[in-house]
CSV table of C-alpha atoms in Angstrom, one decimal:
chain,number,residue,atom,x,y,z
A,27,UNK,CA,0.1,0.0,0.0
A,28,UNK,CA,1.6,3.6,-1.0
A,29,UNK,CA,2.0,6.3,1.5
A,30,UNK,CA,-0.4,8.9,1.8
A,31,UNK,CA,0.2,12.0,2.9
A,32,UNK,CA,-2.6,14.5,3.2
A,33,UNK,CA,-1.6,18.5,3.4
A,34,UNK,CA,-1.3,21.3,1.0
A,35,UNK,CA,1.5,22.2,-1.4
A,36,UNK,CA,1.8,26.3,-0.1
A,37,UNK,CA,2.4,24.4,3.8
A,38,UNK,CA,5.9,24.4,5.0
A,39,UNK,CA,5.0,21.6,7.7
A,40,UNK,CA,3.8,19.2,4.4
A,41,UNK,CA,6.7,20.7,2.7
A,42,UNK,CA,8.9,19.1,4.5
A,43,UNK,CA,7.8,15.6,4.5
A,44,UNK,CA,6.9,15.8,0.7
A,45,UNK,CA,10.6,16.5,0.1
A,46,UNK,CA,11.6,13.9,2.6
A,47,UNK,CA,9.9,11.4,0.2
A,48,UNK,CA,11.5,12.8,-3.0
A,49,UNK,CA,15.0,12.7,-1.3
A,50,UNK,CA,14.2,8.9,-0.3
A,51,UNK,CA,12.5,8.1,-3.7
A,52,UNK,CA,9.5,6.9,-2.1
A,53,UNK,CA,6.1,7.0,-4.5
A,54,UNK,CA,3.3,8.9,-2.6
A,55,UNK,CA,-0.4,9.7,-2.6
A,56,UNK,CA,-1.1,13.5,-2.3
A,57,UNK,CA,-4.6,14.2,-0.5
A,58,UNK,CA,-5.1,17.7,-0.9
A,59,UNK,CA,-6.6,19.2,2.3
A,60,UNK,CA,-8.8,22.8,1.6
A,61,UNK,CA,-7.1,24.8,4.1
A,62,UNK,CA,-8.7,27.8,2.1
A,63,UNK,CA,-11.6,26.5,3.1
A,64,UNK,CA,-10.8,25.7,6.5
A,65,UNK,CA,-11.1,21.5,5.6
A,66,UNK,CA,-8.2,21.4,7.8
A,67,UNK,CA,-10.4,22.3,10.8
A,68,UNK,CA,-13.6,20.5,10.3
A,69,UNK,CA,-14.8,17.1,12.2
A,70,UNK,CA,-13.0,14.8,9.0
A,71,UNK,CA,-9.9,15.8,9.0
A,72,UNK,CA,-9.9,16.4,13.2
A,73,UNK,CA,-10.5,12.9,13.2
A,74,UNK,CA,-7.2,12.0,11.8
A,75,UNK,CA,-5.1,15.2,13.7
A,76,UNK,CA,-7.0,16.5,16.5
A,77,UNK,CA,-4.6,19.5,16.6
A,78,UNK,CA,-6.1,20.6,13.0
A,79,UNK,CA,-3.0,21.2,11.3
A,80,UNK,CA,-1.3,19.1,8.2
A,81,UNK,CA,0.0,17.2,7.1
A,82,UNK,CA,-1.2,14.0,8.1
A,83,UNK,CA,0.5,10.6,7.1
A,84,UNK,CA,-0.4,7.1,6.8
A,85,UNK,CA,1.8,4.1,5.9
A,86,UNK,CA,0.0,1.3,5.9
A,87,UNK,CA,-1.5,1.3,9.8
A,88,UNK,CA,0.9,3.8,10.8
A,89,UNK,CA,-0.7,7.0,11.4
A,90,UNK,CA,1.5,10.3,12.1
A,91,UNK,CA,1.0,13.9,12.3
A,92,UNK,CA,3.5,16.5,13.4
A,93,UNK,CA,6.0,17.0,10.2
A,94,UNK,CA,9.1,16.2,12.1
A,95,UNK,CA,8.5,13.1,13.7
A,96,UNK,CA,7.0,12.4,9.9
A,97,UNK,CA,10.5,13.0,8.1
A,98,UNK,CA,11.9,10.5,11.0
A,99,UNK,CA,9.6,8.0,10.4
A,100,UNK,CA,10.5,7.9,6.9
A,101,UNK,CA,14.2,8.6,7.1
A,102,UNK,CA,15.0,6.0,9.5
A,103,UNK,CA,12.4,3.5,8.2
A,104,UNK,CA,13.6,3.9,4.8
A,105,UNK,CA,17.3,4.2,5.2
A,106,UNK,CA,18.7,1.8,2.5
A,107,UNK,CA,16.6,4.0,-0.2
A,108,UNK,CA,17.8,7.6,-1.8
A,109,UNK,CA,19.4,9.7,0.4
A,110,UNK,CA,20.7,8.7,3.8
A,111,UNK,CA,19.4,11.8,5.6
A,112,UNK,CA,20.5,10.5,9.4
A,113,UNK,CA,23.0,8.1,10.7
A,114,UNK,CA,23.5,6.1,14.2
A,115,UNK,CA,24.9,6.9,17.4
A,116,UNK,CA,27.1,10.1,18.2
A,117,UNK,CA,26.9,11.4,14.9
A,118,UNK,CA,23.0,11.3,15.1
A,119,UNK,CA,23.2,13.2,18.6
A,120,UNK,CA,24.5,15.8,16.6
A,121,UNK,CA,22.7,15.3,14.1
A,122,UNK,CA,19.3,15.1,16.5
A,123,UNK,CA,20.6,18.6,18.2
A,124,UNK,CA,20.4,20.5,14.9
A,125,UNK,CA,17.2,19.3,14.2
A,126,UNK,CA,16.3,21.1,17.6
A,127,UNK,CA,18.0,23.7,17.1
A,128,UNK,CA,16.0,24.5,13.8
A,129,UNK,CA,12.4,23.5,16.0
A,130,UNK,CA,13.2,25.8,18.8
A,131,UNK,CA,15.6,28.7,17.3
A,132,UNK,CA,15.4,29.5,14.0
A,133,UNK,CA,11.7,28.1,13.2
A,134,UNK,CA,10.1,30.2,15.8
A,135,UNK,CA,11.9,33.3,14.3
A,136,UNK,CA,11.6,32.3,11.1
A,137,UNK,CA,7.7,31.4,11.0
A,138,UNK,CA,6.9,35.0,12.3
A,139,UNK,CA,8.5,36.7,9.8
A,140,UNK,CA,6.9,34.7,7.0
A,141,UNK,CA,3.5,35.6,8.8
A,142,UNK,CA,4.6,39.1,8.4
A,143,UNK,CA,6.0,39.1,4.6
A,144,UNK,CA,4.7,37.0,3.2
A,145,UNK,CA,1.2,35.5,4.5
A,146,UNK,CA,-0.1,38.8,5.8
A,147,UNK,CA,0.0,41.0,2.7
A,148,UNK,CA,-1.3,37.6,0.8
A,149,UNK,CA,-4.4,38.0,3.4
A,150,UNK,CA,-4.5,41.7,2.5
A,151,UNK,CA,-3.0,42.6,6.2
A,152,UNK,CA,-0.8,45.1,7.1
A,153,UNK,CA,2.6,43.8,8.2
A,154,UNK,CA,4.0,45.4,11.6
A,155,UNK,CA,7.2,46.1,10.9
A,156,UNK,CA,8.2,46.3,14.4
A,157,UNK,CA,7.8,42.5,14.6
A,158,UNK,CA,9.4,42.4,11.6
A,159,UNK,CA,12.5,44.6,12.9
A,160,UNK,CA,12.9,42.7,16.0
A,161,UNK,CA,12.6,39.2,14.6
A,162,UNK,CA,15.2,40.1,12.0
A,163,UNK,CA,17.5,41.1,14.8
A,164,UNK,CA,16.5,37.6,16.1
A,165,UNK,CA,17.5,36.0,13.0
A,166,UNK,CA,20.5,37.3,12.6
A,167,UNK,CA,22.2,35.8,15.8
A,168,UNK,CA,20.8,32.7,14.8
A,169,UNK,CA,22.8,32.8,11.6
A,170,UNK,CA,25.3,34.1,13.5
A,171,UNK,CA,26.0,30.9,15.6
A,172,UNK,CA,25.1,29.1,11.6
A,173,UNK,CA,28.0,30.5,10.0
A,174,UNK,CA,30.3,29.5,12.8
A,175,UNK,CA,28.9,26.6,12.4
A,176,UNK,CA,29.2,26.0,9.1
A,177,UNK,CA,32.9,27.2,8.7
A,178,UNK,CA,33.3,23.8,10.8
A,179,UNK,CA,31.3,21.6,9.4
A,180,UNK,CA,29.7,21.4,5.7
A,181,UNK,CA,26.2,20.9,6.7
A,182,UNK,CA,24.3,21.4,10.5
A,183,UNK,CA,24.5,18.0,11.1
A,184,UNK,CA,27.5,16.7,9.8
A,185,UNK,CA,29.5,17.1,6.6
A,186,UNK,CA,26.6,15.3,4.6
A,187,UNK,CA,23.3,16.8,3.9
A,188,UNK,CA,20.5,15.5,6.7
A,189,UNK,CA,16.9,16.2,7.7
A,190,UNK,CA,18.7,18.9,10.1
A,191,UNK,CA,19.3,21.1,7.0
A,192,UNK,CA,16.5,19.6,4.9
A,193,UNK,CA,13.9,21.0,8.1
A,194,UNK,CA,15.0,24.4,6.9
A,195,UNK,CA,14.1,24.6,2.8
A,196,UNK,CA,10.6,25.5,3.6
A,197,UNK,CA,10.8,28.8,5.5
A,198,UNK,CA,13.7,29.4,2.9
A,199,UNK,CA,11.4,28.5,-0.1
A,200,UNK,CA,9.5,31.6,1.9
A,201,UNK,CA,12.3,33.9,3.2
A,202,UNK,CA,14.9,34.2,0.1
A,203,UNK,CA,11.9,36.1,-1.7
A,204,UNK,CA,12.0,38.9,0.8
A,205,UNK,CA,14.2,41.5,2.3
A,206,UNK,CA,15.1,39.2,4.9
A,207,UNK,CA,17.3,37.1,2.2
A,208,UNK,CA,20.1,40.4,2.7
A,209,UNK,CA,20.5,38.4,6.2
A,210,UNK,CA,21.9,35.1,5.0
A,211,UNK,CA,24.0,37.0,2.2
A,212,UNK,CA,25.5,38.7,4.4
A,213,UNK,CA,27.3,35.4,5.9
A,214,UNK,CA,29.1,33.6,3.6
A,215,UNK,CA,29.1,30.4,4.6
A,216,UNK,CA,25.5,30.9,5.3
A,217,UNK,CA,24.8,31.8,1.8
A,218,UNK,CA,27.0,29.4,0.4
A,219,UNK,CA,24.8,26.6,2.0
A,220,UNK,CA,21.4,27.9,1.5
A,221,UNK,CA,22.4,28.1,-2.3
A,222,UNK,CA,23.3,24.3,-1.7
A,223,UNK,CA,20.2,23.2,-0.3
A,224,UNK,CA,17.9,25.1,-2.3
A,225,UNK,CA,19.5,23.8,-5.6
A,226,UNK,CA,18.0,19.7,-4.6
A,227,UNK,CA,16.4,18.1,-7.1
A,228,UNK,CA,14.1,16.9,-3.9
A,229,UNK,CA,13.2,20.5,-3.7
A,230,UNK,CA,12.1,21.3,-7.1
A,231,UNK,CA,10.0,18.6,-7.3
A,232,UNK,CA,8.5,19.9,-4.4
A,233,UNK,CA,7.9,23.4,-5.8
A,234,UNK,CA,6.7,21.9,-8.9
A,235,UNK,CA,3.9,20.1,-7.1
A,236,UNK,CA,2.3,24.0,-6.9
A,237,UNK,CA,2.1,23.9,-10.5
A,238,UNK,CA,0.2,20.2,-10.7
A,239,UNK,CA,-2.3,21.8,-8.7
B,19,UNK,CA,34.6,9.7,32.5
B,20,UNK,CA,31.5,10.1,33.9
B,21,UNK,CA,28.8,12.4,32.0
B,22,UNK,CA,28.7,16.2,32.9
B,23,UNK,CA,25.4,18.3,32.8
B,24,UNK,CA,26.2,21.9,32.9
B,25,UNK,CA,22.6,23.7,34.3
B,26,UNK,CA,20.7,25.2,37.1
B,27,UNK,CA,18.4,23.0,39.3
B,28,UNK,CA,15.0,25.7,38.6
B,29,UNK,CA,15.7,25.3,34.5
B,30,UNK,CA,12.9,22.9,33.6
B,31,UNK,CA,15.3,22.0,30.2
B,32,UNK,CA,18.1,21.1,32.6
B,33,UNK,CA,15.5,19.1,34.8
B,34,UNK,CA,14.6,16.9,31.7
B,35,UNK,CA,18.3,15.9,31.4
B,36,UNK,CA,18.6,15.0,35.1
B,37,UNK,CA,15.3,13.2,35.1
B,38,UNK,CA,16.5,10.8,32.2
B,39,UNK,CA,20.1,10.5,33.8
B,40,UNK,CA,18.2,9.3,37.2
B,41,UNK,CA,15.5,7.0,35.2
B,42,UNK,CA,18.3,5.3,33.8
B,43,UNK,CA,20.7,4.7,36.9
B,44,UNK,CA,23.6,6.5,35.3
B,45,UNK,CA,26.4,8.5,37.3
B,46,UNK,CA,26.8,12.3,36.1
B,47,UNK,CA,28.4,15.3,37.4
B,48,UNK,CA,26.4,18.5,37.9
B,49,UNK,CA,28.0,21.3,37.3
B,50,UNK,CA,26.2,24.3,38.2
B,51,UNK,CA,25.5,27.6,36.1
B,52,UNK,CA,24.3,30.6,37.8
B,53,UNK,CA,21.9,31.9,35.5
B,54,UNK,CA,21.0,34.4,38.4
B,55,UNK,CA,24.2,36.1,37.6
B,56,UNK,CA,23.9,35.7,33.4
B,57,UNK,CA,26.6,33.0,33.5
B,58,UNK,CA,25.2,31.8,30.8
B,59,UNK,CA,25.0,34.6,28.9
B,60,UNK,CA,29.0,35.3,29.4
B,61,UNK,CA,31.7,34.0,27.0
B,62,UNK,CA,32.9,31.4,29.0
B,63,UNK,CA,29.0,29.2,28.6
B,64,UNK,CA,28.7,30.8,25.1
B,65,UNK,CA,31.8,28.9,24.2
B,66,UNK,CA,29.7,25.9,25.2
B,67,UNK,CA,26.3,26.5,23.6
B,68,UNK,CA,26.5,29.6,21.6
B,69,UNK,CA,22.5,30.1,22.1
B,70,UNK,CA,23.4,31.1,25.9
B,71,UNK,CA,21.2,28.3,27.2
B,72,UNK,CA,21.2,25.6,29.9
B,73,UNK,CA,21.8,22.6,29.8
B,74,UNK,CA,24.7,21.8,28.5
B,75,UNK,CA,26.2,18.5,28.2
B,76,UNK,CA,29.0,16.1,27.7
B,77,UNK,CA,29.9,12.8,27.3
B,78,UNK,CA,33.5,11.8,26.7
B,79,UNK,CA,34.0,13.7,23.2
B,80,UNK,CA,30.3,14.0,22.9
B,81,UNK,CA,29.5,17.9,23.8
B,82,UNK,CA,25.7,19.0,23.2
B,83,UNK,CA,23.0,21.7,23.9
B,84,UNK,CA,19.1,21.6,22.8
B,85,UNK,CA,17.0,19.3,26.2
B,86,UNK,CA,15.6,17.2,24.1
B,87,UNK,CA,18.9,16.1,21.7
B,88,UNK,CA,20.5,15.4,24.9
B,89,UNK,CA,17.5,13.2,26.6
B,90,UNK,CA,17.0,11.2,23.1
B,91,UNK,CA,20.8,10.4,23.1
B,92,UNK,CA,21.0,9.0,26.4
B,93,UNK,CA,17.9,6.8,26.5
B,94,UNK,CA,19.1,5.4,22.8
B,95,UNK,CA,23.1,5.3,23.8
B,96,UNK,CA,22.1,3.7,27.3
B,97,UNK,CA,18.8,1.8,26.3
B,98,UNK,CA,19.9,-1.4,28.3
B,99,UNK,CA,20.4,0.6,31.6
B,100,UNK,CA,17.2,1.4,33.9
B,101,UNK,CA,14.2,2.3,32.7
B,102,UNK,CA,13.0,1.8,28.9
B,103,UNK,CA,12.6,5.4,27.9
B,104,UNK,CA,12.5,5.0,23.6
B,105,UNK,CA,11.6,1.5,21.6
B,106,UNK,CA,12.4,1.1,17.7
B,107,UNK,CA,10.4,1.3,14.6
B,108,UNK,CA,6.7,1.8,14.1
B,109,UNK,CA,6.0,2.0,17.8
B,110,UNK,CA,8.7,4.6,18.0
B,111,UNK,CA,7.4,6.6,15.4
B,112,UNK,CA,4.5,7.2,17.8
B,113,UNK,CA,6.6,8.1,20.7
B,114,UNK,CA,8.3,10.8,18.7
B,115,UNK,CA,5.0,11.7,17.1
B,116,UNK,CA,3.6,12.6,21.1
B,117,UNK,CA,7.3,14.0,22.0
B,118,UNK,CA,6.7,16.7,19.1
B,119,UNK,CA,3.7,17.4,20.4
B,120,UNK,CA,4.8,17.9,24.1
B,121,UNK,CA,7.8,20.5,22.2
B,122,UNK,CA,5.1,22.3,19.7
B,123,UNK,CA,1.4,22.4,21.3
B,124,UNK,CA,2.1,21.6,24.9
B,125,UNK,CA,5.6,23.5,25.9
B,126,UNK,CA,4.8,27.0,24.1
B,127,UNK,CA,1.7,27.5,25.9
B,128,UNK,CA,2.9,25.6,29.2
B,129,UNK,CA,5.8,27.9,29.0
B,130,UNK,CA,3.7,31.0,28.8
B,131,UNK,CA,1.6,30.1,32.0
B,132,UNK,CA,5.0,29.4,34.4
B,133,UNK,CA,6.1,32.9,32.9
B,134,UNK,CA,3.6,34.2,34.1
B,135,UNK,CA,2.0,32.6,37.3
B,136,UNK,CA,5.5,31.5,38.4
B,137,UNK,CA,8.1,33.2,37.3
B,138,UNK,CA,7.2,36.9,36.9
B,139,UNK,CA,6.1,37.1,40.5
B,140,UNK,CA,9.3,35.4,41.4
B,141,UNK,CA,10.8,38.2,39.9
B,142,UNK,CA,8.2,41.2,41.3
B,143,UNK,CA,6.8,41.3,37.9
B,144,UNK,CA,3.0,41.4,37.8
B,145,UNK,CA,1.2,38.4,35.9
B,146,UNK,CA,-1.1,39.7,32.6
B,147,UNK,CA,-4.7,38.1,33.1
B,148,UNK,CA,-5.2,38.4,29.4
B,149,UNK,CA,-2.4,36.1,28.6
B,150,UNK,CA,-3.1,34.2,31.4
B,151,UNK,CA,-6.8,33.5,30.2
B,152,UNK,CA,-5.9,33.1,26.4
B,153,UNK,CA,-3.4,30.5,27.4
B,154,UNK,CA,-5.2,28.6,29.8
B,155,UNK,CA,-7.9,28.6,26.2
B,156,UNK,CA,-5.3,27.1,24.3
B,157,UNK,CA,-3.8,24.5,27.3
B,158,UNK,CA,-7.3,23.4,27.6
B,159,UNK,CA,-7.4,22.2,24.2
B,160,UNK,CA,-4.4,20.5,24.2
B,161,UNK,CA,-5.2,18.2,27.2
B,162,UNK,CA,-8.7,17.7,25.5
B,163,UNK,CA,-6.8,15.7,22.8
B,164,UNK,CA,-4.6,14.0,25.6
B,165,UNK,CA,-7.8,12.9,27.4
B,166,UNK,CA,-8.6,11.2,24.0
B,167,UNK,CA,-5.2,10.2,23.5
B,168,UNK,CA,-4.8,8.7,27.1
B,169,UNK,CA,-8.4,7.1,27.0
B,170,UNK,CA,-7.1,4.8,24.4
B,171,UNK,CA,-3.6,4.3,25.8
B,172,UNK,CA,-1.7,4.4,29.4
B,173,UNK,CA,1.4,6.9,28.9
B,174,UNK,CA,1.4,9.5,25.6
B,175,UNK,CA,3.4,7.7,23.0
B,176,UNK,CA,2.5,3.8,24.0
B,177,UNK,CA,1.7,1.7,27.2
B,178,UNK,CA,4.8,2.4,28.9
B,179,UNK,CA,6.4,5.5,30.5
B,180,UNK,CA,9.2,7.0,27.4
B,181,UNK,CA,10.3,10.3,26.9
B,182,UNK,CA,7.3,11.2,25.6
B,183,UNK,CA,6.2,11.6,29.1
B,184,UNK,CA,9.1,12.6,30.8
B,185,UNK,CA,9.3,15.4,28.8
B,186,UNK,CA,6.4,17.1,30.5
B,187,UNK,CA,7.6,16.8,34.6
B,188,UNK,CA,9.4,20.1,34.9
B,189,UNK,CA,6.6,22.3,33.6
B,190,UNK,CA,4.2,20.0,35.5
B,191,UNK,CA,6.2,20.4,38.4
B,192,UNK,CA,5.7,24.2,38.2
B,193,UNK,CA,2.3,23.9,37.0
B,194,UNK,CA,0.5,22.0,39.5
B,195,UNK,CA,1.0,24.1,42.3
B,196,UNK,CA,-1.0,26.7,40.4
B,197,UNK,CA,-4.3,28.1,39.2
B,198,UNK,CA,-3.8,26.0,36.3
B,199,UNK,CA,-4.1,22.3,38.1
B,200,UNK,CA,-7.9,23.0,37.6
B,201,UNK,CA,-7.3,22.2,33.5
B,202,UNK,CA,-5.6,18.6,34.5
B,203,UNK,CA,-8.2,17.8,37.4
B,204,UNK,CA,-11.2,18.5,35.5
B,205,UNK,CA,-9.9,15.5,33.1
B,206,UNK,CA,-9.9,12.3,34.5
B,207,UNK,CA,-7.2,10.2,32.2
B,208,UNK,CA,-5.2,13.4,32.7
B,209,UNK,CA,-5.2,13.8,36.1
B,210,UNK,CA,-4.2,10.5,36.7
B,211,UNK,CA,-1.8,10.2,34.2
B,212,UNK,CA,0.2,13.1,36.2
B,213,UNK,CA,-0.1,11.9,39.4
B,214,UNK,CA,1.9,9.0,37.7
B,215,UNK,CA,4.2,10.4,36.0
B,216,UNK,CA,4.8,13.0,39.1
B,217,UNK,CA,5.4,10.1,41.5
B,218,UNK,CA,8.0,8.8,39.5
B,219,UNK,CA,11.1,8.1,41.8
B,220,UNK,CA,13.5,9.8,39.5
B,221,UNK,CA,11.5,12.9,39.3
B,222,UNK,CA,12.1,12.8,43.2
B,223,UNK,CA,15.9,12.9,42.9
B,224,UNK,CA,16.0,15.5,40.6
B,225,UNK,CA,13.6,18.3,42.9
B,226,UNK,CA,15.7,16.7,46.0
B,227,UNK,CA,18.9,18.4,43.5
B,228,UNK,CA,17.3,21.4,44.8
B,229,UNK,CA,17.9,21.0,48.8
B,230,UNK,CA,21.2,20.2,48.0
B,231,UNK,CA,22.6,23.2,47.0
């Protein structure tokens, strides 16, 4: 039975899962959830994920929500397929640490910036310049840490591309088209890392899904 | 070489690591960081964790920050010691999903409530009643999901106590002494789960560390 991903092509969380599946060369069925119509907050979807968030994932009997739990499952369960996105033992502990850094240091700030600069204008709402300024300052500090890390290691988790890098792709897809790009460009190692991870064919396949709607 | 945890006994993130080490019956050295004096924001500590947060963890050559990466490392690396806090394969995917739920659904709300009700008064600051009300409503919704889950499963991740439960202990330690307790008490399965996980001897050892200062 083929894996299923219930989600939306513009959802950054769903994009993480699509990118992982394409990196692993795994077949999957995309089940669109019409978030514009609020389908993710309706009873039928809440029975799948009571928190009302995409993506929802099925692999036979296994049903999962929370994008980072899904990508970890896929990477470990199908470790012999496609790109090796995780490793074992002590090196995995370091990869895991940088995955937590993405989730707790990068993503909260990147999400606020995406909301203000990308999504609010899309919904006809006004961007709050003070929130943007505050979060650009926070992002700059996070990227200083990334610059130091990427001076020692080709990728965040280790010398190979892993989930620690991949989890950043959706936010970067949104932010690199905005004024925030300057914060990445100002840091040579970060800038090279962004160029590298944004050029991955698997990500191109995720972005191509947007044209297939 | 014995493992080292740099942290503070009142830090909820450090408590997660201490609780894990006690559950695993592992010896460790506690290196106190004087957060009141801002030691975690000073150069010496920033060289260990550039984000300036406790805990920082050492196991020989391996150096880690981010509490949830540390607990996962300990649970996997020392899987044959003490309490089995993780498992393998598909059951682990479900445990991992509930760990993400703690990190992304429970903790942001619980942290705001702890800040308003526990820490602000401690620092002589005024609690913002509107923020408390908003976050109590959010917590109630999260606990409704927990009540449904705990009606099907003894613990959040599976029928055994795992990291998915343990990661909640520090916030619960703070919140169960406040007005927020009523939200847990109102839900029988949640209430029984809280009583169970708060009675673990490993947690008692963590709390006893506060008296050894």
